Coordinates of C-alpha atoms in Angstrom, one line a residue:
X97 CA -10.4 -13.0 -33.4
X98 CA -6.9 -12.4 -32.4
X99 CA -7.8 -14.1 -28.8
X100 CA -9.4 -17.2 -30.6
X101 CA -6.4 -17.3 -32.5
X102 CA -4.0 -17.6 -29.5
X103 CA -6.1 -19.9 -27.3
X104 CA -6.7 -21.9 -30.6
X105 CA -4.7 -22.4 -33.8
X106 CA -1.7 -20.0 -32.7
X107 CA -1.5 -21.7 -29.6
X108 CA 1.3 -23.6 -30.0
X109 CA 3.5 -21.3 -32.3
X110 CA 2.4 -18.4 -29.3
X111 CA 3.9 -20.3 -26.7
X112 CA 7.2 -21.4 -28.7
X113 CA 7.6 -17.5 -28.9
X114 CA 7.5 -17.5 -25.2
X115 CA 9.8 -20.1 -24.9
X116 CA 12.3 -18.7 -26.9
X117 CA 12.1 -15.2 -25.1
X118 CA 12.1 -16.9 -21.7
X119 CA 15.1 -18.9 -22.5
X120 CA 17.0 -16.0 -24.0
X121 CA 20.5 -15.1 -21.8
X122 CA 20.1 -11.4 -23.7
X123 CA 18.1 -9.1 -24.9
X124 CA 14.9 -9.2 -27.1
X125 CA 15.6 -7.0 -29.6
X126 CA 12.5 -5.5 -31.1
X127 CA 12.4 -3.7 -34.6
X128 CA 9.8 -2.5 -36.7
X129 CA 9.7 1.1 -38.9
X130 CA 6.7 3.1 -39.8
X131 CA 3.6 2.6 -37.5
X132 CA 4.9 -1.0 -36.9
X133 CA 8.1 0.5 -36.1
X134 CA 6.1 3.0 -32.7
X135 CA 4.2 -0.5 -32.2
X136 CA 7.4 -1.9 -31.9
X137 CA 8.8 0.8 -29.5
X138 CA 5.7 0.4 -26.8
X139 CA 6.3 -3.5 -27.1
X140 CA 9.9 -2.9 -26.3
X141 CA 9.1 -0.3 -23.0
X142 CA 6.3 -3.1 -21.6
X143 CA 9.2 -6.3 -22.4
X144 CA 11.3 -3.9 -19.6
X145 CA 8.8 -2.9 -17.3
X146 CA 8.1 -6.4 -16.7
X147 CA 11.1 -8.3 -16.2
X148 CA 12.2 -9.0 -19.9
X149 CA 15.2 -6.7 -20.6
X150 CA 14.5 -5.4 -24.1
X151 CA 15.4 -2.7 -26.5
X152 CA 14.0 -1.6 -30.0
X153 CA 16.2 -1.1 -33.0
X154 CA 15.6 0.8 -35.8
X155 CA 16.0 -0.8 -38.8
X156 CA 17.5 1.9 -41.3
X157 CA 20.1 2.7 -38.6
X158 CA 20.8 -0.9 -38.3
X159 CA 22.0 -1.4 -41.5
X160 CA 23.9 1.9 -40.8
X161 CA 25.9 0.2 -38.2
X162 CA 23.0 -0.2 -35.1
X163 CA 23.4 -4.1 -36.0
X164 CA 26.6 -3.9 -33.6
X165 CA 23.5 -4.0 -30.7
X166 CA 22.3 -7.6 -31.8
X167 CA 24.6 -10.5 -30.5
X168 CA 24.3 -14.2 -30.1
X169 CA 21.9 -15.0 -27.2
X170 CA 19.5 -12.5 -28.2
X171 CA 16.1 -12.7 -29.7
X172 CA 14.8 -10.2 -32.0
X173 CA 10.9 -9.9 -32.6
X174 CA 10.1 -8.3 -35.9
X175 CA 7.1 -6.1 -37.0
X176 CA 6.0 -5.9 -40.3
X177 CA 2.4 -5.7 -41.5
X178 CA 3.2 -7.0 -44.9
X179 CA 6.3 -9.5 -43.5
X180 CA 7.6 -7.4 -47.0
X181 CA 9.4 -4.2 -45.7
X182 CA 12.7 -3.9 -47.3
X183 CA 14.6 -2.3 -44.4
X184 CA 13.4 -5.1 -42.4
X185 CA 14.3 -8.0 -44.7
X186 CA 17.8 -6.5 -45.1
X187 CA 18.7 -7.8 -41.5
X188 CA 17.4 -11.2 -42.2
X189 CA 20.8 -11.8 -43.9
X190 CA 22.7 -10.8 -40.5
X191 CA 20.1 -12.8 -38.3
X192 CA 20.6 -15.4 -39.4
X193 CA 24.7 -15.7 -39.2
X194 CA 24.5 -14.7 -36.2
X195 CA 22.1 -17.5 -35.1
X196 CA 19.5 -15.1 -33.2
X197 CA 16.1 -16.9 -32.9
X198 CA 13.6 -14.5 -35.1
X199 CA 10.1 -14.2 -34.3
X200 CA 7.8 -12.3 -36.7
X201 CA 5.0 -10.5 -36.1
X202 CA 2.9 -10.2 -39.4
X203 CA -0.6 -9.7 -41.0
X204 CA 0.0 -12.6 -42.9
X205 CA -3.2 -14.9 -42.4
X206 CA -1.1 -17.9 -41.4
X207 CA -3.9 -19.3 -38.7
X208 CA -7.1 -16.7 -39.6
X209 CA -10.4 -17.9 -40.7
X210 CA -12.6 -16.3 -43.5
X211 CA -15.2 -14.0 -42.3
X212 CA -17.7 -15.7 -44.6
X213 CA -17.6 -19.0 -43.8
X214 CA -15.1 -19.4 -41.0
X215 CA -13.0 -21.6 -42.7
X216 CA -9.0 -21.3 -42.4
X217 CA -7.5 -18.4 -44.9
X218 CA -4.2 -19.9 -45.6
X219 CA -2.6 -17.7 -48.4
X220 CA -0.8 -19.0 -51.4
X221 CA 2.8 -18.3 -49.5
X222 CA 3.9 -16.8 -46.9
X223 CA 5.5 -13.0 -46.6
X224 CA 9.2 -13.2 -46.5
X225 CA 9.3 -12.2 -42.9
X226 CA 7.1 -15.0 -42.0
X227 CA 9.1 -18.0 -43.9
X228 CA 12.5 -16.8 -43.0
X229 CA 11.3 -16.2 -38.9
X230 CA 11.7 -19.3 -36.3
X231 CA 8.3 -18.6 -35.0
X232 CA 5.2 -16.5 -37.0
X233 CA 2.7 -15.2 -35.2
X234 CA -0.3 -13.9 -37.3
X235 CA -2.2 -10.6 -35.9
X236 CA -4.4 -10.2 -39.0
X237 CA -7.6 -8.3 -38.8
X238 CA -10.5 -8.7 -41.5
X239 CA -10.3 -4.5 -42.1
X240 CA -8.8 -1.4 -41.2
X241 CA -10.9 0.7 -39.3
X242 CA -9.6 3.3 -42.2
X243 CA -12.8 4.2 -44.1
X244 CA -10.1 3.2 -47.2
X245 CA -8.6 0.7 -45.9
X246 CA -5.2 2.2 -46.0
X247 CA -4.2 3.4 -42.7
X248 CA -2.6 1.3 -40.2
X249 CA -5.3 1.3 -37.7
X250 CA -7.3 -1.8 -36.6
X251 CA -4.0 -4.2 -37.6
X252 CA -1.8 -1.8 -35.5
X253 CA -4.2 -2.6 -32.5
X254 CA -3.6 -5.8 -33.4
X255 CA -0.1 -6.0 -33.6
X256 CA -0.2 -3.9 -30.1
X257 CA -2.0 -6.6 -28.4
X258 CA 0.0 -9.3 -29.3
X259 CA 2.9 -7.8 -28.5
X260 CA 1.4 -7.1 -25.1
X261 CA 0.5 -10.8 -24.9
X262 CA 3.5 -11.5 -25.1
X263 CA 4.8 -9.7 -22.5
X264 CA 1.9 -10.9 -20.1
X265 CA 2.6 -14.6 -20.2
X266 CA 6.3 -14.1 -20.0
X267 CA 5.5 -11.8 -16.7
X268 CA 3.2 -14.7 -15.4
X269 CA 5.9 -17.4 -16.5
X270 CA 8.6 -15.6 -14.5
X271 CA 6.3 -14.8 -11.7
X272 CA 6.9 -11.3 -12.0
X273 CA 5.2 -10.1 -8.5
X274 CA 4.1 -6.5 -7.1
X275 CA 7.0 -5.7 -5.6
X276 CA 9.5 -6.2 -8.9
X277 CA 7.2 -4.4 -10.6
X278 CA 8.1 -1.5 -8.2
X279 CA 11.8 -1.8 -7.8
X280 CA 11.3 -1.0 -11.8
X281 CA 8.7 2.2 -11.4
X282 CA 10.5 4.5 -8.9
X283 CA 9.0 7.1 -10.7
X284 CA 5.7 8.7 -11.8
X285 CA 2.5 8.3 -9.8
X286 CA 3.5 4.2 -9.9
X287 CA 6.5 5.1 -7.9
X288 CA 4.0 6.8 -5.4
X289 CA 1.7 4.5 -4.9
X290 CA 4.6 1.6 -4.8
X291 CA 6.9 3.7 -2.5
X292 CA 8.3 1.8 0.6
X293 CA 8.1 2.8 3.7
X294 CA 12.1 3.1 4.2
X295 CA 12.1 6.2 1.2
X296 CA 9.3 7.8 3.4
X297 CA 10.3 7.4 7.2
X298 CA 11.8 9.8 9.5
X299 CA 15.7 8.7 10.3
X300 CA 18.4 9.6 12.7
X301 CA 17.9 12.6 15.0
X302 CA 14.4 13.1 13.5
X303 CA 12.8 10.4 15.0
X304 CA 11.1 11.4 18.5
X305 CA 13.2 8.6 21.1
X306 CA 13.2 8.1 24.9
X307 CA 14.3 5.6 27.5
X308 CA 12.6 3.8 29.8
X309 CA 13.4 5.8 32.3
X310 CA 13.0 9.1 30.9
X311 CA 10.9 11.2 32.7
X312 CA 7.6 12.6 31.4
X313 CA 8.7 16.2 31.2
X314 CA 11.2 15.1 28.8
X315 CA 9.0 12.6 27.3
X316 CA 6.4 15.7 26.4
X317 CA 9.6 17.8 25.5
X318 CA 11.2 15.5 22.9
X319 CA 7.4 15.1 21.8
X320 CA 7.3 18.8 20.7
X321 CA 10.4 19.0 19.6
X322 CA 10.3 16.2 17.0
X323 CA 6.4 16.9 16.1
X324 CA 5.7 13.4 15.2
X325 CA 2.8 13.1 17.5
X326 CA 4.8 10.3 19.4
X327 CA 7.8 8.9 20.7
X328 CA 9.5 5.6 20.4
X329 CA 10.9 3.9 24.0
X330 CA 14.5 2.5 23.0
X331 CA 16.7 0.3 25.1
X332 CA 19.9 0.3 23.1
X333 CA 18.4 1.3 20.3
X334 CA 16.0 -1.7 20.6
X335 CA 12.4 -0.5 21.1
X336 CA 10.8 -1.1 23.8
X337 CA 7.3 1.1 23.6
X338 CA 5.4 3.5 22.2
X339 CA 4.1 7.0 24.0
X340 CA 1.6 8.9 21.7
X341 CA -0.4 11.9 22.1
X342 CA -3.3 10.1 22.9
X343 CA -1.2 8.5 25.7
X344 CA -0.5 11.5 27.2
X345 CA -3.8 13.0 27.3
X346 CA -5.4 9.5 29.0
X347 CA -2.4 9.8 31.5
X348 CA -3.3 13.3 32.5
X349 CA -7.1 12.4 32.6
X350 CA -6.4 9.4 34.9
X351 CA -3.4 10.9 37.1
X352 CA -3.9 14.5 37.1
X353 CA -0.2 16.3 37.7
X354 CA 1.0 13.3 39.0
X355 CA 1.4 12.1 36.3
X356 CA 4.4 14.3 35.3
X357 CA 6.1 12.0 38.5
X358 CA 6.2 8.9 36.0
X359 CA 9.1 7.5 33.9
X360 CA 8.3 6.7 30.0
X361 CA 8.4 2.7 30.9
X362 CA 5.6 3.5 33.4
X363 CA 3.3 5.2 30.6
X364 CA 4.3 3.4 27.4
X365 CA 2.2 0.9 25.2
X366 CA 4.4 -2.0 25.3
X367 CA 4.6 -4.9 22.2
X368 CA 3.5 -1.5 19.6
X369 CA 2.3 -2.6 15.9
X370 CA 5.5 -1.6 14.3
X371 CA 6.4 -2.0 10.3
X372 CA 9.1 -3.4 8.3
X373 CA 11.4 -0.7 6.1
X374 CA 10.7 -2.7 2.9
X375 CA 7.0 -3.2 2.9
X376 CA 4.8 -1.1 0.9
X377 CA 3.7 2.7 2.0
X378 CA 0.4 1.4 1.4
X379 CA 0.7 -1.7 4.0
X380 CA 1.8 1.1 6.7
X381 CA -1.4 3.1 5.4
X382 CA -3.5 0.0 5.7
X383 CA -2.5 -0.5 9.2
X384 CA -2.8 3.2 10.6
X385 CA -6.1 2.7 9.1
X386 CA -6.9 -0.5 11.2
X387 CA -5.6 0.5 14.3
X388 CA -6.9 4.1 13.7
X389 CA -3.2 5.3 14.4
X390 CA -1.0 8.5 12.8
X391 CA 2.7 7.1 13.1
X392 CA 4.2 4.0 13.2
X393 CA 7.4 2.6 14.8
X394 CA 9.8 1.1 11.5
X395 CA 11.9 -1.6 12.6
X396 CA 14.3 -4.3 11.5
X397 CA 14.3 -8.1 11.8
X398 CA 15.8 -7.9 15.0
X399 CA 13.6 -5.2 17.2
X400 CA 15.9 -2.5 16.4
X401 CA 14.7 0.9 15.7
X402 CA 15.1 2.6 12.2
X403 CA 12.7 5.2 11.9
X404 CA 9.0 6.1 12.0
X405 CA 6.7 6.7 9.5
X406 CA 3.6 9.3 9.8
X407 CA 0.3 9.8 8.0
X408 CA 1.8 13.1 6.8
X409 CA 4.5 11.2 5.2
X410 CA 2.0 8.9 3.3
X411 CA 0.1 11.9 1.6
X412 CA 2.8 12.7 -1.3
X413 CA 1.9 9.3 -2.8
X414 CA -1.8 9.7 -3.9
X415 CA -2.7 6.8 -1.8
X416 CA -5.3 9.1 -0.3

């Protein structure tokens, strides 16, 4: 019902709320006490994590001295069930000297229909909440899933959903992408999965590097002693080639002892796939797994080496 609502008789009051978060140069300000009020909390944390700064407010402290946080160029988005809690309609006062666009989010059957005969439930008047707020948006439900129809339950789902709504079309109206999502989810299994390769390479004297004309005694030495599995070929710190174990072992097949005679530039895969520091740990794990390779060479715009990344490296993030 709540869905019909918004693609039908909500529609345009749903989008006005949109609008007036998207256009908002602060905060949205979310507030709400009671189950509305840990409705209002989650609403808050999802605004953040996708690209609308936002912060909830309690409103008993508020009226305590918390309404210092609320400034001109915020919006605040206000829970009630009823649209009739006291500690909520004490800010309204504030609000509205301030000139901070309001948007409520009530049970008030502003657009809902009549489960009996799907006509439009308009009740005598409007909560409080709803008449005093620039925008009301309706998440009414028929019943609680409460056996007594008391607890907060099926309208708190509700409430959740639209709030989430919300959130989802002002994502999609910024065009909130994968990657901002995970410049804001360092952490947690999120974090993992959305690492880049940069916080996961090898750097400085732990990347495995040769010239040209090193020859393949150092090559294999440098090999070992880094225990990458492979070496990158630099010219001036520009690289040049790859030499991997597997290198090595089809050199020694082919050449015999002879083939310790060679210089790395003689024995290395020239033009190697290589990888960007910024891409995503699971683009580098996507390639190895093309090209059925363990390590790959991480370089810069210009050629220039700046680490490598192993298969080893990519395990931590629960990719695999």
């Amino acid at each position: 019902m709540l869905a019909d609502r918004i693609a039908g008789p909500m529609a345009n009051a749903f989008n006005r709320a949109v609008e007036l978060i998207y256009g908002c140069s602060g905060r949205v300000v979310v507030t709400g006490i009671g189950k509305s009020g840990i409705i209002a909390r989650k609403i808050a944390a999802t605004l953040n994590s996708t690209g609308t700064p936002a912060l909830f407010m309690h409103p008993v402290e508020a009226v305590h001295g918390d309404l210092g946080m609320v400034v001109r160029g915020d919006t605040v988005l206000a829970l009630s069930s009823s649209g009739e809690t006291e500690e909520i309609l004490r800010l309204l006062a504030t609000l509205k000297r301030l000139q901070v666009p309001l948007i409520a989010l009530t049970c008030d059957q502003i657009y809902a229909k009549d489960a009996g005969t799907g006509a439009r439930a308009t009740p005598a008047a409007r909560s409080t909440l709803a008449e005093a707020a620039d925008v009301a948006l309706d998440c009414s439900v028929v019943e609680e899933a409460c056996s007594l129809g008391l607890a907060p339950t099926a309208s708190t789902t509700s409430m959740l959903a639209l709030g989430d709504a919300l959130a989802m079309a002002l994502a999609d109206k910024r065009g909130f992408k994968e990657e901002d999502f995970a410049n804001l989810h360092p952490g947690g299994k999120l974090g993992k999965r959305l690492a880049r390769v940069e916080s996961l390479m090898h750097t400085g004297d732990a990347v495995p590097r040769v010239t040209p004309r090193t020859t393949m005694p150092d090559v294999i030495y440098e090999m070992s002693r880094k225990k990458l599995g492979v070496t990158a070929v630099v010219e001036s710190e520009k690289l040049v080639g790859i030499i991997s174990d597997g290198d090595l072992r089809r050199l020694l097949e082919l050449k015999g002892k002879d083939a310790l005679d060679l210089a790395a530039g003689e024995c290395m895969t020239r033009n190697p796939r290589t990888i960007g520091g910024n891409e995503f740990a699971a683009t580098a794990l996507a390639l190895m797994e093309e090209k059925k390779i363990t390590s790959l060479a991480v370089v810069d715009g210009s050629g220039q080496l700046q680490g490598i990344v192993h298969l080893h490296d990519l395990w931590g993030t629960e990719m695999m």
